[in-house]
XYZ file of C-alpha atoms in Angstrom:
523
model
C 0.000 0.000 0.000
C 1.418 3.499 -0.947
C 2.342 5.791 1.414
C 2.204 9.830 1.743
C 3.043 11.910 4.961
C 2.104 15.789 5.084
C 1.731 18.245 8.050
C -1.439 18.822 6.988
C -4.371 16.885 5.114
C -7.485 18.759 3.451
C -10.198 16.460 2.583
C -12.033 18.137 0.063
C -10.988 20.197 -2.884
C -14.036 22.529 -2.736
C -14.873 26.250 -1.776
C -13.848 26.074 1.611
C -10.890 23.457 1.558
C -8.961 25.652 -1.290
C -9.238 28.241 0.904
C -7.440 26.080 3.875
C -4.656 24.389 2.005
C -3.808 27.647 -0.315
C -3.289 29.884 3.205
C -1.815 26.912 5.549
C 0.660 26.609 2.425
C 2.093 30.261 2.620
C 3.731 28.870 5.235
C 6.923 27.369 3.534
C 8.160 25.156 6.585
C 4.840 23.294 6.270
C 3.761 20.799 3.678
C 0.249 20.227 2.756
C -2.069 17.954 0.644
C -5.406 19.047 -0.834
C -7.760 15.833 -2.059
C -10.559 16.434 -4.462
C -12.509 13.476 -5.582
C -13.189 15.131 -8.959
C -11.056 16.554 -11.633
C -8.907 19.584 -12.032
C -10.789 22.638 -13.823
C -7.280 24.300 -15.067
C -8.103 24.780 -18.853
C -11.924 23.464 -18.506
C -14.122 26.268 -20.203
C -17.461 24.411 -19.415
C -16.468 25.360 -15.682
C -14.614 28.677 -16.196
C -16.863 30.390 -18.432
C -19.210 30.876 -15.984
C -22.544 31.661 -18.383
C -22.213 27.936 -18.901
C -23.057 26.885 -15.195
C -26.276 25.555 -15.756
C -24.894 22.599 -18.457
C -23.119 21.306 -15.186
C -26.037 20.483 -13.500
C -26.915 16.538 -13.645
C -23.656 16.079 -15.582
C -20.127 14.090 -14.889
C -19.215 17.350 -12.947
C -22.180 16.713 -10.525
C -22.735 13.792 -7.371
C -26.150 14.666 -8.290
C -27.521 13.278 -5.028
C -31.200 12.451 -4.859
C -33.449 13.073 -1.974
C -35.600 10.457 0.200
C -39.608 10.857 -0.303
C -40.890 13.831 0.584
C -44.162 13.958 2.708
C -44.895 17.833 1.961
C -42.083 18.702 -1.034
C -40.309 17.521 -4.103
C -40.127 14.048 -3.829
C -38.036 14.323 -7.479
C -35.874 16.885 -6.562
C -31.797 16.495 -6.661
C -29.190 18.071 -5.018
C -26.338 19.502 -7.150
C -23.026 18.606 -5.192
C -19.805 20.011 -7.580
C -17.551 17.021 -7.995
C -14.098 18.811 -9.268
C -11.641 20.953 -8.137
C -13.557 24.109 -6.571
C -16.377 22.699 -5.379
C -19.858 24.157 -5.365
C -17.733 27.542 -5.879
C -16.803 25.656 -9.780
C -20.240 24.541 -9.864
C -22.578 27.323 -9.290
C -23.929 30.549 -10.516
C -21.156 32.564 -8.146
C -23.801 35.302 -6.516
C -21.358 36.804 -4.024
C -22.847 38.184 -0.802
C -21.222 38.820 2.577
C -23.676 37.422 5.695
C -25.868 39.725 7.011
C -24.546 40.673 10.568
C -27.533 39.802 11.975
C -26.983 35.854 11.425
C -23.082 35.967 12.274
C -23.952 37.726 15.515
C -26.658 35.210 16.675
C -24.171 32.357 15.408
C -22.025 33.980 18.036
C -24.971 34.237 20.569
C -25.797 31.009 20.261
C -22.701 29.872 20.937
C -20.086 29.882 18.241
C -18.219 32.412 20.359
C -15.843 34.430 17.778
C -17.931 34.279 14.907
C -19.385 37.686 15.145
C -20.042 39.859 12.508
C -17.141 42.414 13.989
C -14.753 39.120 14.019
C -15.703 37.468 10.745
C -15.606 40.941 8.406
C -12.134 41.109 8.653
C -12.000 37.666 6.765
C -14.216 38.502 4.184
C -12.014 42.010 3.163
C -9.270 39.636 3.194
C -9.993 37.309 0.850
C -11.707 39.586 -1.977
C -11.150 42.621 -4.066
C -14.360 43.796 -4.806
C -14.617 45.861 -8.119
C -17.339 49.019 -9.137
C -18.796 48.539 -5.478
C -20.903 51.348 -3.481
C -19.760 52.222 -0.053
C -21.694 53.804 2.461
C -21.016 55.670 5.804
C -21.808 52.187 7.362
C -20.334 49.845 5.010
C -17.588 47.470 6.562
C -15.153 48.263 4.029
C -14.546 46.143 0.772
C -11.130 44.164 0.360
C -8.617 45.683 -2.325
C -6.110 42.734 -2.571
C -7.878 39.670 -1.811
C -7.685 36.351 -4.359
C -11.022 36.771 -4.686
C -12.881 39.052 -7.257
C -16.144 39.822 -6.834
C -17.910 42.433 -9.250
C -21.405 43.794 -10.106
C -22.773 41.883 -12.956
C -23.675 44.603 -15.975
C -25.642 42.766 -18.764
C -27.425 44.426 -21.143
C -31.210 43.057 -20.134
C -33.989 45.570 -21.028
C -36.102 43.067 -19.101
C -33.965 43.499 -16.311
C -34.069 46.760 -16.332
C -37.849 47.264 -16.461
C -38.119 44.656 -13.407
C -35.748 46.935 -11.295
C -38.256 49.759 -12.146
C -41.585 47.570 -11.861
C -39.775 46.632 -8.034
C -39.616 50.305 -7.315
C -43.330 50.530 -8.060
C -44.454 48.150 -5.317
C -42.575 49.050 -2.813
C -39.073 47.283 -3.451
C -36.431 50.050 -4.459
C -33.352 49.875 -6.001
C -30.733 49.598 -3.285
C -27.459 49.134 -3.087
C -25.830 45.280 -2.248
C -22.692 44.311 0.059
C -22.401 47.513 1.683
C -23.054 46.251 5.344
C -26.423 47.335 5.586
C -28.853 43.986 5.492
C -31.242 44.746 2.746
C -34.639 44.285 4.434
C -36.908 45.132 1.063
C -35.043 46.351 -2.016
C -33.697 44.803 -5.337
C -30.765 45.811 -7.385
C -27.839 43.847 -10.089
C -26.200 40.886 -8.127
C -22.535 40.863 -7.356
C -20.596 37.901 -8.287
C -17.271 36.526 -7.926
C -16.286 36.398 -11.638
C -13.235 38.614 -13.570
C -14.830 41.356 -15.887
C -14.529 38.844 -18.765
C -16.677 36.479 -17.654
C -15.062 33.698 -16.064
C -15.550 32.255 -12.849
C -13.690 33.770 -9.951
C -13.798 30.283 -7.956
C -12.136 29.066 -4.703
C -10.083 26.879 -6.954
C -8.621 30.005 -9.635
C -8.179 32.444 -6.761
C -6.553 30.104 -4.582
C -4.810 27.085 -6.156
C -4.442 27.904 -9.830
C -1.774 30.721 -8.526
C 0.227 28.286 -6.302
C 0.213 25.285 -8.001
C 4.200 25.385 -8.208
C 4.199 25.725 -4.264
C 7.032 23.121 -3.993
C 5.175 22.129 -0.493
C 1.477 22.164 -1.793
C 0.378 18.431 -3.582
C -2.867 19.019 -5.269
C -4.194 15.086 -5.976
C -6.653 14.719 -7.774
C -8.956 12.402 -9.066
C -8.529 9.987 -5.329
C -11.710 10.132 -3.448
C -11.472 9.225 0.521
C -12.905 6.138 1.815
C -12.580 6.933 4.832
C -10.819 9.236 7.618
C -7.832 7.351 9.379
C -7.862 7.319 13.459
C -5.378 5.959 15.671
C -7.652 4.828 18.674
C -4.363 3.344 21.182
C -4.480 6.388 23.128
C -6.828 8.353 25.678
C -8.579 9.943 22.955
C -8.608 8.892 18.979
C -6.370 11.309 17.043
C -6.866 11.584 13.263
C -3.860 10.619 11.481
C -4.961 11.128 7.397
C -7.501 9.215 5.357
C -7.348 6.342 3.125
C -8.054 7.462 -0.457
C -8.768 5.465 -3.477
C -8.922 5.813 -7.333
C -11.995 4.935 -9.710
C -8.906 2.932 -11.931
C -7.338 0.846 -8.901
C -8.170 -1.512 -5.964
C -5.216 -0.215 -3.919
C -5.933 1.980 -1.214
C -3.174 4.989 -0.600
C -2.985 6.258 3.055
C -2.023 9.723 3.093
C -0.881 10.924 6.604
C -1.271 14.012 8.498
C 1.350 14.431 11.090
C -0.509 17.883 12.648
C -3.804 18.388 11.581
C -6.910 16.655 9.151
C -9.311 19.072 7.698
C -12.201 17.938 6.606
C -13.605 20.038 4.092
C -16.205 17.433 2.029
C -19.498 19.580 2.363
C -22.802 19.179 3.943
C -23.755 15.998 2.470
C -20.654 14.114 1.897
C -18.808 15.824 5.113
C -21.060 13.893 7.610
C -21.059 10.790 5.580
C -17.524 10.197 5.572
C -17.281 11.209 9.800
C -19.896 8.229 9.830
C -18.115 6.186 7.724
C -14.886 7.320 9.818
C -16.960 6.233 13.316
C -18.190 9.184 14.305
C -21.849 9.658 14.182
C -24.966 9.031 15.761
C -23.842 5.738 17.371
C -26.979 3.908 16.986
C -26.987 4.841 13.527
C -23.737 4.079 13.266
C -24.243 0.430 14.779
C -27.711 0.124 12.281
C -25.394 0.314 9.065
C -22.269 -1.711 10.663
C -20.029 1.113 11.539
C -17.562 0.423 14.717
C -18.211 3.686 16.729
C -15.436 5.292 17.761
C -17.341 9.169 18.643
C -20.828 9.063 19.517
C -21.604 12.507 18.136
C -25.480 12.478 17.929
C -25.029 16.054 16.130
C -23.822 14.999 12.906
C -25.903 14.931 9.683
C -28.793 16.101 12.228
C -30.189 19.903 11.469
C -29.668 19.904 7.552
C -30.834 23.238 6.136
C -31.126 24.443 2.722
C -33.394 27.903 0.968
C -36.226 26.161 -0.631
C -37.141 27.566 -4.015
C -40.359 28.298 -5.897
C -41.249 29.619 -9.543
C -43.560 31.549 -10.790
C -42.535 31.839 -15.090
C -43.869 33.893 -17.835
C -44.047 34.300 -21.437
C -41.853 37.410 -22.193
C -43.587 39.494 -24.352
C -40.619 40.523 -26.337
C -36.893 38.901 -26.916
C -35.262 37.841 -24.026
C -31.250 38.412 -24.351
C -29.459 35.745 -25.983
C -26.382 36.207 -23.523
C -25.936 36.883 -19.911
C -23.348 36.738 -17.489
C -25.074 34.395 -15.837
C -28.851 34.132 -16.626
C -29.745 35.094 -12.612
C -29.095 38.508 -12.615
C -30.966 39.994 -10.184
C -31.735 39.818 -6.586
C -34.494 40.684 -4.985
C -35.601 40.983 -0.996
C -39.008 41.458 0.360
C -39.107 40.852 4.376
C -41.795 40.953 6.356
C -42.173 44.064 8.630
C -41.191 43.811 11.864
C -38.032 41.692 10.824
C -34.305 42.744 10.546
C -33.432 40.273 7.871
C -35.737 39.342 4.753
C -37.316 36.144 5.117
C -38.234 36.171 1.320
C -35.705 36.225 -1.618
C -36.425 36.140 -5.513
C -33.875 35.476 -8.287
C -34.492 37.043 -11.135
C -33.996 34.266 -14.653
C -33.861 36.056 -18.379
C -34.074 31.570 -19.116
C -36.646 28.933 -19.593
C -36.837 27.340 -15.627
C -38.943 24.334 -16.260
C -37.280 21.625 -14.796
C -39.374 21.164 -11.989
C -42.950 21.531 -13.709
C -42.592 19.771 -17.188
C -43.570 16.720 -15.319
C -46.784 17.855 -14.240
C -47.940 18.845 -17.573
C -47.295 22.770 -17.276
C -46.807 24.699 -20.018
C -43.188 25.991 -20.915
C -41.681 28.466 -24.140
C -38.129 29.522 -25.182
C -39.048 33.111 -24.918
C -39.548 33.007 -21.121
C -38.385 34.895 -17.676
C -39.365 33.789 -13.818
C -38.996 34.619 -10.609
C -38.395 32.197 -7.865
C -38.766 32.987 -4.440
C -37.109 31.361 -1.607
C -37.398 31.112 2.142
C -34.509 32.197 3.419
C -34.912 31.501 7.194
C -36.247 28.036 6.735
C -37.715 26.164 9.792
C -37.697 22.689 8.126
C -34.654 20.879 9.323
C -33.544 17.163 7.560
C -31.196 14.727 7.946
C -27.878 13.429 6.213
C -27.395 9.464 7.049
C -25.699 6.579 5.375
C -27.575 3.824 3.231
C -24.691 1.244 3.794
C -21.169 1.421 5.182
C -19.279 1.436 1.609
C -18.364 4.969 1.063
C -19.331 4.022 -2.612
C -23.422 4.332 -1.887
C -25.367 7.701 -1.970
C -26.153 8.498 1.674
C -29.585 9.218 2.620
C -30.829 13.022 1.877
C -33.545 14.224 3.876
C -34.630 17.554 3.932
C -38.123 17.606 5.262
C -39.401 20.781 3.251
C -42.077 22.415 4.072
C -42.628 20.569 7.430
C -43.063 23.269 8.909
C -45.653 25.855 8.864
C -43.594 28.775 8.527
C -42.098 28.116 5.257
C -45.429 27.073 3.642
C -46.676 30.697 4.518
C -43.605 32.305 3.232
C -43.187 30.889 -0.052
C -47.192 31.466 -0.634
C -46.707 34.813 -0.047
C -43.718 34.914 -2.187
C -45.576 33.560 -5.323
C -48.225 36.606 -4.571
C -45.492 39.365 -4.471
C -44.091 37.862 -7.371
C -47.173 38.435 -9.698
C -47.402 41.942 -7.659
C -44.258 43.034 -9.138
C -45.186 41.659 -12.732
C -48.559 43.284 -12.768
C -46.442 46.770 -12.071
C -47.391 49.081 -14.722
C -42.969 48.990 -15.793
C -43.766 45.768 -16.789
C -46.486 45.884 -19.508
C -44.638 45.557 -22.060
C -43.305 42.092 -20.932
C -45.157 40.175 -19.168
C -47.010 37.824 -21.319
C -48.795 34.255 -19.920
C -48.216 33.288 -16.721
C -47.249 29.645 -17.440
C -46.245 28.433 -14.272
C -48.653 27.734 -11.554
C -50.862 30.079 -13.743
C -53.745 32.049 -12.912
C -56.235 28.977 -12.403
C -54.524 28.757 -8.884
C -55.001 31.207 -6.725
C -55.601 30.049 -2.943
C -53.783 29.373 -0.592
C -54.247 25.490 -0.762
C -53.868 25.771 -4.501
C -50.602 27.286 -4.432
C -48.881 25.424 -1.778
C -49.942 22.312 -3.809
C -48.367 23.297 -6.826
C -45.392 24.294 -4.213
C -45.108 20.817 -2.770
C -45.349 19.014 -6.014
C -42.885 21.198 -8.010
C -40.219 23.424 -5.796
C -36.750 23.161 -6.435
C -33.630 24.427 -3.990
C -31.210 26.920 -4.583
C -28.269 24.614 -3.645
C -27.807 25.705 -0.282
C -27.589 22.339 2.144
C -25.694 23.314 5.308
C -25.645 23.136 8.822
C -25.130 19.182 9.053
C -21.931 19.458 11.477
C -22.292 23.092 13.471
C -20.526 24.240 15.661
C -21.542 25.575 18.968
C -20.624 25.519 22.628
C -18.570 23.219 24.442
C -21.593 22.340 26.275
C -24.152 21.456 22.958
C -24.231 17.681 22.777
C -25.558 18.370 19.090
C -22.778 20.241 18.246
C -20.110 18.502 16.694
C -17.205 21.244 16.273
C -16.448 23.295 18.859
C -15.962 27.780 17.528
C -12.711 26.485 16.765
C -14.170 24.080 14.110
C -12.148 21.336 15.904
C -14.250 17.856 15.940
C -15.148 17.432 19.844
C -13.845 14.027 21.301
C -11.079 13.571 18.557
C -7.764 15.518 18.515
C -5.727 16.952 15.465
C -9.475 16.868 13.390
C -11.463 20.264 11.984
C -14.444 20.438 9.873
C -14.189 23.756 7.541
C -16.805 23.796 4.774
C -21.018 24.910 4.908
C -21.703 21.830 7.382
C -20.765 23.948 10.366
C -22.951 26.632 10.158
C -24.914 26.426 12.814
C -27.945 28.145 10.919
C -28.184 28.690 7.495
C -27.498 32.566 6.700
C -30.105 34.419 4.985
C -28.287 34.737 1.781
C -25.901 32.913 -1.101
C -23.362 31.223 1.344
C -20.492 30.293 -1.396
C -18.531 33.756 -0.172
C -19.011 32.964 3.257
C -18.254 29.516 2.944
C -14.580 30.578 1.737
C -14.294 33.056 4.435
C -14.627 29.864 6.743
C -12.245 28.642 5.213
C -9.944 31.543 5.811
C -11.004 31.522 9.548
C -9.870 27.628 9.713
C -6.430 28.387 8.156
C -6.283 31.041 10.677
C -6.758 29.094 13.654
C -4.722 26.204 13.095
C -1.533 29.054 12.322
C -2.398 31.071 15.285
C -3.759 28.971 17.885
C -6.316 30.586 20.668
């Protein structure tokens, strides 16, 4: 069996775990390993060119995990899980938002002491430069030298356009994004981390592409982890690597960490592998055949994701035939009384009809929606294994809409959405509504076509939080170390301990740069 030894070992070539190895790495005394399952993107236009991110979806780029029957939601739905270098950050349609401070505070409330908003900005300015942005007296400052570049998208959409003005009309005005105000009710262009000629600005090209002659940072590729190594002999199991292996081979290769394992696999396939590893829910664990070596009830418990609707029209005149992106605008519409938005639209200038062909709803080419999505979600799922070969899909349970809170949010999110197309700014676009249509118009009608048709905006997280020494269902403590086993952190989405309000790819990289941090200048 082949042998590697590092200092360190990041599991997971993704948004977060780029982040890790590139900044652990600037440190030439140490040597570290990154591990991504999928392939490199150097040279791959279907992932750079980033107004191509929808052809990844369901394709060889994709774990495409699906979900376990759904007693009030999309029993058909899939998750998208990025299976190359980069992650969901290679993956995705790279709307770049910092967290609200509202959500990192009451992470740090809750227990996650030193994840404030005052203590995580400073990572966020570090790892972006943010181009054409508007400051305000109040703003937290935008980075200038990051790796990261994150701009205002500028396509020329006249339908875009007249929905910014049709927003203004109801209510919703035109307000600036990223700033460090939260946006309670407002709409405006979304920022995203992409260069000014269109390609992807991704964990992977701002952090690795640049230091891939780093003589003591080995990128492997292509070896997927069966399983995290743990030396059990002493007082307390230590993590010592993970055993990887190759779609071509039946050898295993044990790569070793002689400081620290990182774990940086993602909500869904970062819990499976610490139950594969032995830590987990130990009656779970024992269910499936897994020896337990951590009974950590907490992980793959409190999954989260933003649930999605759709309400589509025919577009009454040409839709652009290129886009940055195709989801170019944001827009926020909270309830009063609130100090974050619990409703979100994206704005498509694209046919969205994935979800609805099924049930016999009518779809065009010459289309535009708007899909709005519960961004304080109340319906929590689970992550757990099928079988203990790290081969097998785990089981993906999200629960939508098992709560009553999200049905009433996403009803009244389909209402404001035909609100804002029946704006007068908006005549000259708005043609059918095709998707649920106007023969459904209670409540009851509406969530049904809700339940039988929502999609997700990609957003699973929350399956490994972190929280107080004291939370039993807390596996990491603020430190993102893995309680009960030493020289182990988890650094990806899985540790939030709630979901934040918005797009979570920029925040996922700034934990990322708060892991790195710790382990080089312990607390």
């Amino acid at each position: 069996m082949a042998e590697r030894e590092f200092d360190y070992v990041v599991v997971g070539g993704g948004t977060a775990g780029c982040a890790v190895a590139a900044r652990l790495s600037e440190d030439p005394d140490v040597s570290v390993c990154l591990i991504e399952a999928g392939p490199s993107d150097v040279g791959d236009d279907q992932i750079l060119d980033l107004s191509r991110w929808m052809e990844l979806l369901e394709s060889g780029y994709d774990w495409d995990y699906p979900i376990e029957p759904q007693a009030s939601g999309n029993s058909y739905m899939r998750h998208a899980r990025a299976k190359v270098l980069g992650g969901c950050s290679s993956h995705n349609s790279a709307i770049a938002f910092w967290a609200p401070k509202e959500n990192l505070d009451d992470w740090a409330a809750g227990g996650a002491t030193g994840w404030s908003a005052e203590e995580c900005y400073p990572f966020y300015r570090k790892l972006e430069t943010a181009l054409d942005t508007t400051e305000e007296a109040e703003a937290p400052g935008r980075g200038t030298d990051g790796p990261v570049t994150i701009r205002t998208v500028g396509d020329q959409d006249p339908c875009g356009e007249a929905l910014l003005a049709a927003c203004e009309q109801v209510g919703l005005p035109t307000t600036p994004f990223n700033t460090g105000r939260t946006v309670l009710r407002g709409a405006n262009w979304f920022q995203v981390n992409a260069k000014p000629d269109g390609s992807r600005s991704s964990a992977s090209v701002a952090y690795i592409h640049p230091n891939l002659d780093r003589p003591n940072l080995t990128l492997m590729t292509g070896y997927r982890a069966e399983k995290l190594n743990l030396d059990t002999s002493g007082p307390r199991p230590r993590a010592t690597g993970a055993r990887l292996r190759t779609p071509d081979t039946r050898h295993a290769i044990d790569v070793t960490a002689r400081r620290e394992v990182v774990l940086s696999a993602g909500a869904i396939d970062g819990p499976k592998l610490l139950m594969l590893s032995g830590i987990g829910p130990a009656a779970h664990l024992r269910e499936v055949g897994v020896e337990v070596v951590v009974d950590a009830p907490g992980v793959g418990e409190n999954l989260q994701d933003h649930p999605e609707g759709l309400v589509q029209w025919e577009a009454l005149q040409p839709m652009p035939t290129a886009s940055t992106q195709w989801w170019q605008i944001g827009i926020f519409a909270g309830s009063e009384g609130r100090t974050t938005p619990d409703l979100m639209f994206h704005y498509g200038s694209v046919p969205f009809d994935m979800n609805i062909v099924r049930y016999g709803y009518p779809t065009a080419d010459n289309t535009f929606c708007l899909t709005p999505n519960v961004t304080g979600a109340q319906s929590k799922g689970t992550v757990r294994l099928s079988t203990r070969d790290y081969h097998d899909k785990p089981k993906v349970d999200p629960q939508y809409f098992t709560h009553e809170h999200d049905r009433e949010v996403m009803i009244r999110g389909i209402r404001v959405a035909r609100e804002i197309a029946a704006a007068p700014a908006l005549k000259e676009w708005v043609g059918k509504e095709l998707a649920p249509g106007e023969q459904d118009s209670t409540d009851e009608e509406l969530f049904e076509y809700i339940r039988k048709t929502h999609n997700t905006v990609y957003h699973p997280s929350c399956t490994v939080k972190m929280g107080a020494d004291s939370d039993d269902m807390a596996p990491v403590d603020a430190q993102l170390r893995v309680k009960g086993v030493d020289g182990l952190r988890v650094a990806d989405g899985s540790i939030m301990p709630d979901l934040i309000t918005v797009n979570p790819c920029i925040t996922t990289m700034m934990i990322g740069e708060r892991c790195a941090d710790f382990i080089r200048n312990p607390r």
